[in-house]
Structures are given as C-alpha cells and as structure tokens.
Coordinates of C-alpha atoms in Angstrom, one line a residue:
M1 CA 27.8 34.6 -10.7
A2 CA 29.7 34.7 -14.0
I3 CA 32.8 32.5 -14.5
N4 CA 35.7 34.3 -16.1
K5 CA 36.8 32.2 -19.0
D6 CA 40.3 33.6 -19.1
K7 CA 40.8 32.8 -15.3
V8 CA 39.7 29.2 -15.9
I9 CA 42.0 28.7 -18.9
F10 CA 44.9 30.4 -17.0
G11 CA 44.3 28.1 -13.9
A12 CA 44.2 25.0 -16.1
L13 CA 47.4 26.0 -17.9
I14 CA 49.2 26.5 -14.5
C15 CA 48.0 23.0 -13.4
V16 CA 49.3 21.4 -16.6
I17 CA 52.7 23.1 -16.3
I18 CA 53.0 21.9 -12.7
I19 CA 52.2 18.4 -13.6
L20 CA 54.7 18.4 -16.5
I21 CA 57.4 19.8 -14.2
L22 CA 56.7 17.0 -11.6
I23 CA 56.8 14.3 -14.4
A24 CA 60.1 15.8 -15.7
I25 CA 61.7 15.7 -12.2
K26 CA 60.6 12.1 -11.7
I27 CA 61.9 11.0 -15.1
S28 CA 65.2 12.8 -14.7
G29 CA 65.5 11.3 -11.1
N30 CA 65.3 7.8 -12.4
S31 CA 68.7 7.9 -14.1
E32 CA 70.4 9.5 -11.0
V33 CA 69.3 6.8 -8.6
Y34 CA 71.3 3.6 -9.1
P35 CA 72.7 4.7 -12.4
Q36 CA 74.4 1.3 -13.0
Y37 CA 71.0 -0.2 -13.5
E38 CA 68.7 0.4 -16.5
D39 CA 65.1 1.3 -16.4
G40 CA 62.8 -1.7 -15.8
V41 CA 63.0 -4.1 -12.8
T42 CA 66.4 -5.3 -11.6
I43 CA 66.8 -7.6 -8.7
E44 CA 70.3 -8.4 -7.5
V45 CA 70.7 -11.1 -4.9
I46 CA 74.0 -11.5 -3.1
N47 CA 74.5 -14.7 -1.0
E48 CA 76.7 -13.9 2.0
S49 CA 75.3 -16.8 4.1
Q50 CA 77.3 -20.0 4.7
V51 CA 74.9 -22.2 2.7
K52 CA 73.8 -22.5 -0.9
I53 CA 70.3 -21.1 -1.6
P54 CA 68.5 -23.7 -3.6
Y55 CA 65.7 -21.7 -5.1
L56 CA 64.3 -18.1 -5.1
K57 CA 61.4 -16.8 -7.2
F58 CA 60.5 -13.2 -7.5
S59 CA 57.1 -11.7 -8.4
L60 CA 55.0 -8.6 -8.2
G61 CA 51.5 -8.4 -6.8
Q62 CA 49.0 -6.3 -4.9
P63 CA 49.1 -6.8 -1.1
G64 CA 46.5 -9.4 -0.1
D65 CA 46.0 -10.7 -3.6
Q66 CA 47.3 -14.2 -4.5
T67 CA 47.9 -13.4 -8.2
Y68 CA 51.5 -12.6 -9.0
E69 CA 53.3 -11.3 -12.1
S70 CA 56.4 -13.5 -12.3
L71 CA 59.7 -11.7 -12.6
G72 CA 61.9 -14.7 -12.7
S73 CA 63.8 -17.1 -10.5
I74 CA 67.3 -18.1 -9.4
D75 CA 68.1 -21.8 -9.1
G76 CA 71.0 -22.5 -6.8
L77 CA 72.9 -19.5 -5.6
D78 CA 76.2 -20.5 -4.1
T79 CA 77.7 -18.8 -1.0
N80 CA 79.6 -15.6 -1.8
K81 CA 78.0 -15.4 -5.2
S82 CA 75.5 -13.0 -6.7
S83 CA 72.9 -13.2 -9.4
K84 CA 70.6 -10.7 -11.2
I85 CA 67.2 -10.8 -12.7
Y86 CA 66.3 -8.1 -15.2
V87 CA 62.8 -7.4 -16.6
P88 CA 62.6 -4.5 -19.1
E89 CA 59.1 -3.4 -18.0
I90 CA 56.3 -4.1 -15.5
V91 CA 53.2 -5.5 -17.0
E92 CA 51.0 -4.6 -14.1
D93 CA 49.6 -1.1 -14.4
V94 CA 48.2 -0.6 -11.0
S95 CA 49.5 1.2 -7.9
D96 CA 50.4 -0.4 -4.6
L97 CA 52.5 -3.2 -6.0
S98 CA 54.7 -5.3 -3.7
L99 CA 57.8 -7.3 -4.6
Y100 CA 57.6 -10.8 -3.3
I101 CA 60.3 -13.5 -2.7
H102 CA 59.1 -17.1 -2.8
Y103 CA 61.3 -19.8 -1.3
K104 CA 61.0 -23.1 0.6
D105 CA 61.9 -23.4 4.3
A106 CA 63.6 -26.4 6.0
N107 CA 60.2 -28.3 6.1
D108 CA 59.7 -27.8 2.3
K109 CA 56.9 -25.3 2.9
L110 CA 56.6 -22.4 0.4
V111 CA 57.4 -19.1 2.1
L112 CA 56.2 -15.7 0.8
D113 CA 58.1 -12.6 1.9
S114 CA 57.6 -9.0 0.7
P115 CA 60.5 -6.6 1.3
F116 CA 59.5 -3.9 -1.2
F117 CA 56.4 -1.8 -1.7
M118 CA 55.9 0.4 -4.8
P119 CA 53.3 3.1 -4.2
T120 CA 53.4 4.4 -7.8
V121 CA 51.5 3.2 -10.9
N122 CA 53.8 1.4 -13.4
P123 CA 57.1 2.6 -12.0
G124 CA 59.7 3.1 -14.8
K125 CA 62.7 1.9 -12.7
V126 CA 62.8 -0.5 -9.8
V127 CA 66.0 -1.7 -8.2
A128 CA 66.1 -4.3 -5.4
V129 CA 69.5 -5.3 -4.0
I130 CA 69.0 -8.2 -1.5
T131 CA 72.0 -9.4 0.5
I132 CA 71.2 -12.7 2.2
K133 CA 73.1 -12.8 5.5
E134 CA 72.0 -16.0 7.1
V135 CA 69.6 -19.0 6.7
T136 CA 68.0 -19.9 10.0
E137 CA 67.6 -23.5 11.2
S138 CA 64.0 -23.4 10.1
G139 CA 65.2 -22.4 6.6
H140 CA 64.1 -18.7 6.7
L141 CA 66.2 -16.1 5.0
I142 CA 67.6 -13.2 6.9
Y143 CA 68.6 -10.5 4.5
I144 CA 69.3 -6.8 4.1
Y145 CA 67.5 -5.1 1.3
E146 CA 67.8 -1.7 -0.3
G147 CA 67.1 -0.1 -3.7
Y148 CA 64.7 2.2 -5.5
N149 CA 60.9 1.6 -5.6
G150 CA 60.0 3.8 -8.5
W151 CA 59.5 6.8 -6.3
K152 CA 62.3 7.0 -3.7
K153 CA 65.3 5.2 -2.4
V154 CA 64.5 2.4 0.0
G155 CA 66.7 1.0 2.9
P156 CA 69.0 -0.5 3.8
Y157 CA 66.6 -2.5 6.0
K158 CA 66.8 -5.9 7.6
N159 CA 63.8 -8.1 6.9
D160 CA 61.4 -8.9 9.7
L161 CA 60.8 -12.7 10.1
S162 CA 57.5 -12.0 11.8
L163 CA 56.0 -10.7 8.5
I164 CA 56.6 -13.8 6.4
D165 CA 53.7 -15.8 5.2
Y166 CA 53.2 -19.3 3.9
V167 CA 51.5 -20.1 0.7
E168 CA 49.0 -22.9 0.9

C-alpha cells in the first residue's frame, strides 16, 4: 500500500493550523480574564475576618510532592485589609501544579492547604483572589477563593477544612 505524500503533508499542515488556532485563542483569552491583573502569578488576599492573620506563605508544587516553588509571603494582614503577591513567571515547567497556602494553626502547627489546581504546563497567567472570612478556634482559615488557573476561571468556592494537611 503506497502512502500518498501529498495527503500526509496536507494532514500535517491541517494539524499545525489547528494547534496554532488553539494557542492563539488561549493567549488572547489571558488578557480578557481578570484584565486588571498582568500575566504571571497574582495572589490577592483580603482579610474579612475579625482577627489579624499573622503569616501566610504561598507556593506552587505538584500534588503529593513536598518540594514547593515559593511565591512569597504576607506577614501580618490586618482585618479589613488586603495584600497582593505578584510573580512575573512560574519557574516550574510541569503540568498538574497546585497553589498552596502555608500558615500556622492555634497550636502553632504548620498547615498546608491547596485551593487551586493548574492543569496546564507553565500557565502564562494565574490569578488567585482569596477572601478570608473567618478563623476558627483551632486557627484554621475559612475562605472563599476564585480566579484563573491558566486555563479557565475558577470559583468562587469555599475551602473544605477536611482537605487541609499538616506539614511535619
């Protein structure tokens, strides 16, 4: 059976055109979603709770892996105040990244919580808007999160306290 060279070239050309169209749609969609934020990683934290949040650290990592790329931290976020962390680009170039929040509970144990999952390799734009609503007696944060994970809009969702983990 002979392979028609023209059909193979035509098929490859169609595939390349489809891929370029999908990339163009994704790139043009980045500026339309949360246009007030630039490309890169932006984390905005709003404290609507009745207490000052002493420390929050944000990082990226793969689920189940204890190695994290630090994005920055917020030291002391007063009630009814907000703060932003901006990182121009993600160093990790793997897919299935999660955004992690590290903080200490009332017993001074380090808590690890993951509100965001990014299913795309090296997303050009990630926006996480986290509104802290309450701090429980045990020191766990109850918050609403929403944003853009590099592929689609996320939320608004309320975090699930049963999914938090402790770091040894």
